[in-house]
Short mmCIF file of C-alpha atoms in Angstrom, two decimals:
data_model
loop_
_atom_site.label_atom_id
_atom_site.label_comp_id
_atom_site.label_asym_id
_atom_site.label_seq_id
_atom_site.Cartn_x
_atom_site.Cartn_y
_atom_site.Cartn_z
CA UNK H 1 10.89 9.28 -8.72
CA UNK H 2 12.20 5.93 -7.62
CA UNK H 3 11.36 4.00 -4.47
CA UNK H 4 13.74 3.66 -1.59
CA UNK H 5 15.90 0.59 -1.98
CA UNK H 6 15.43 -0.69 1.56
CA UNK H 7 14.54 -4.39 1.38
CA UNK H 8 10.88 -5.19 1.89
CA UNK H 9 9.91 -6.53 5.29
CA UNK H 10 7.64 -9.39 4.29
CA UNK H 11 4.34 -10.10 5.98
CA UNK H 12 3.60 -12.83 3.50
CA UNK H 13 4.16 -15.70 5.90
CA UNK H 14 2.26 -14.14 8.78
CA UNK H 15 -1.10 -15.67 9.62
CA UNK H 16 -1.35 -14.11 13.08
CA UNK H 17 -4.41 -11.84 12.93
CA UNK H 18 -3.11 -10.02 16.00
CA UNK H 19 -0.22 -8.61 13.96
CA UNK H 20 -1.25 -8.88 10.30
CA UNK H 21 -4.38 -8.42 8.21
CA UNK H 22 -4.92 -9.19 4.51
CA UNK H 23 -7.71 -8.38 2.07
CA UNK H 24 -8.27 -9.81 -1.39
CA UNK H 25 -10.42 -7.51 -3.49
CA UNK H 26 -11.55 -7.23 -7.09
CA UNK H 27 -9.56 -4.61 -9.03
CA UNK H 28 -12.47 -2.15 -9.08
CA UNK H 29 -12.54 1.48 -8.01
CA UNK H 30 -15.04 0.63 -5.26
CA UNK H 31 -12.49 -1.73 -3.71
CA UNK H 32 -10.30 1.22 -2.71
CA UNK H 33 -12.97 2.40 -0.27
CA UNK H 34 -13.35 -1.14 1.08
CA UNK H 35 -9.57 -1.40 1.61
CA UNK H 36 -9.43 2.01 3.27
CA UNK H 37 -12.35 1.29 5.62
CA UNK H 38 -11.43 -2.30 6.48
CA UNK H 39 -7.76 -1.60 7.18
CA UNK H 40 -8.70 1.56 9.09
CA UNK H 41 -10.95 -0.53 11.33
CA UNK H 42 -8.15 -3.05 11.90
CA UNK H 43 -5.68 -0.30 12.82
CA UNK H 44 -8.24 1.21 15.20
CA UNK H 45 -8.72 -2.20 16.83
CA UNK H 46 -4.95 -2.39 17.27
CA UNK H 47 -5.21 0.93 19.18
CA UNK H 48 -2.68 2.71 17.04
CA UNK H 49 -2.26 6.48 17.38
CA UNK H 50 -4.65 8.44 15.15
CA UNK H 51 -1.91 10.10 13.10
CA UNK H 52 -0.18 6.79 12.32
CA UNK H 53 -3.52 5.16 11.47
CA UNK H 54 -4.56 8.06 9.23
CA UNK H 55 -1.23 8.04 7.37
CA UNK H 56 -1.45 4.27 6.87
CA UNK H 57 -5.02 4.49 5.55
CA UNK H 58 -3.99 7.26 3.14
CA UNK H 59 -1.04 5.22 1.84
CA UNK H 60 -3.12 2.06 1.38
CA UNK H 61 -5.70 4.14 -0.45
CA UNK H 62 -3.08 5.59 -2.81
CA UNK H 63 -1.39 2.23 -3.46
CA UNK H 64 -4.70 0.45 -4.03
CA UNK H 65 -5.86 3.22 -6.38
CA UNK H 66 -2.67 2.86 -8.42
CA UNK H 67 -3.11 -0.91 -8.61
CA UNK H 68 -6.72 -0.58 -9.74
CA UNK H 69 -6.23 2.24 -12.25
CA UNK H 70 -2.80 1.56 -13.71
CA UNK H 71 -2.47 -2.22 -13.98
CA UNK H 72 -4.16 -5.03 -15.87
CA UNK H 73 -5.30 -6.84 -12.74
CA UNK H 74 -8.53 -8.61 -11.88
CA UNK H 75 -7.78 -8.61 -8.16
CA UNK H 76 -5.53 -6.88 -5.65
CA UNK H 77 -4.21 -7.92 -2.26
CA UNK H 78 -3.86 -5.34 0.51
CA UNK H 79 -1.95 -6.14 3.69
CA UNK H 80 -0.96 -4.37 6.86
CA UNK H 81 1.13 -5.66 9.72
CA UNK H 82 2.69 -4.60 12.96
CA UNK H 83 6.46 -4.89 13.12
CA UNK H 84 8.19 -5.70 16.41
CA UNK H 85 9.68 -2.19 16.72
CA UNK H 86 6.23 -0.58 16.64
CA UNK H 87 6.30 0.25 12.94
CA UNK H 88 3.65 -0.59 10.39
CA UNK H 89 4.28 -2.41 7.13
CA UNK H 90 1.82 -1.99 4.24
CA UNK H 91 1.69 -3.95 1.00
CA UNK H 92 -0.51 -3.82 -2.08
CA UNK H 93 -0.09 -6.56 -4.70
CA UNK H 94 -1.47 -6.45 -8.23
CA UNK H 95 -1.50 -9.04 -11.02
CA UNK H 96 0.28 -7.00 -13.69
CA UNK H 97 2.73 -9.49 -15.21
CA UNK H 98 3.66 -7.25 -18.15
CA UNK H 99 6.97 -6.31 -16.52
CA UNK H 100 6.17 -2.61 -16.79
CA UNK H 101 7.78 -0.37 -14.21
CA UNK H 102 5.77 2.06 -12.15
CA UNK H 103 5.00 5.04 -14.37
CA UNK H 104 7.14 8.10 -13.83
CA UNK H 105 4.90 11.04 -13.12
CA UNK H 106 5.61 14.73 -12.89
CA UNK H 107 2.17 16.34 -12.48
CA UNK H 108 1.67 19.98 -13.30
CA UNK H 109 -0.17 22.38 -11.01
CA UNK H 110 -3.46 21.90 -12.90
CA UNK H 111 -3.29 18.11 -13.20
CA UNK H 112 -5.99 16.29 -11.24
CA UNK H 113 -4.04 13.04 -10.91
CA UNK H 114 -0.49 11.78 -10.60
CA UNK H 115 0.45 12.59 -7.01
CA UNK H 116 -0.11 9.22 -5.32
CA UNK H 117 3.48 8.01 -5.27
CA UNK H 118 4.65 11.52 -4.35
CA UNK H 119 2.48 11.22 -1.24
CA UNK H 120 3.85 7.76 -0.52
CA UNK H 121 7.41 9.04 -0.90
CA UNK H 122 6.70 11.97 1.42
CA UNK H 123 4.78 10.12 4.16
CA UNK H 124 6.44 6.69 4.31
CA UNK H 125 9.69 6.09 6.16
CA UNK H 126 10.70 3.68 3.39
CA UNK H 127 8.90 2.21 0.40
CA UNK H 128 9.64 0.08 -2.58
CA UNK H 129 8.45 -2.20 -5.34
CA UNK H 130 9.18 -5.90 -5.68
CA UNK H 131 7.83 -8.69 -7.86
CA UNK H 132 4.96 -10.28 -5.93
CA UNK H 133 5.46 -13.92 -5.02
CA UNK H 134 1.69 -14.10 -4.43
CA UNK H 135 0.37 -12.70 -7.71
CA UNK H 136 3.33 -12.43 -10.09
CA UNK H 137 2.64 -8.72 -10.45
CA UNK H 138 3.96 -5.78 -8.45
CA UNK H 139 4.17 -5.73 -4.66
CA UNK H 140 4.35 -2.09 -3.59
CA UNK H 141 5.18 -1.71 0.09
CA UNK H 142 5.73 1.05 2.61
CA UNK H 143 6.73 1.30 6.26
CA UNK H 144 5.56 3.88 8.75
CA UNK H 145 6.81 4.65 12.23
CA UNK H 146 4.92 6.60 14.84
CA UNK H 147 6.28 10.12 15.15
CA UNK H 148 8.79 9.67 12.32
#
């Protein structure tokens, strides 16, 4: 599985809390719940449709889980932003500077793990992986559009 090759729409320069929200969290399993809850609250405050909000929270949860479990990071950055056309842009940055690619995964029917990026691929309109200019690790991003 490889990410879509659509260029990332960067939120990195945005400091407008009306259209972007960032979290810096320790790379611990408990941080995934914090990211999910905090970004869910932000999306609710932005009055986004429930389905779009729920999909975004699920994707952030999957991306943050991957960053925590599969990289050598001490912290992760999670961001969400509104794009002018009504879409959402999500990013999760890790600190993994090893240069490793995202692991290829083909889970079997009895495997308990390994479906996170499959969910991202299925739910997101586009997604991809870049080198993070903030952490030097991976920046995994996804876009979602209401009703897409």
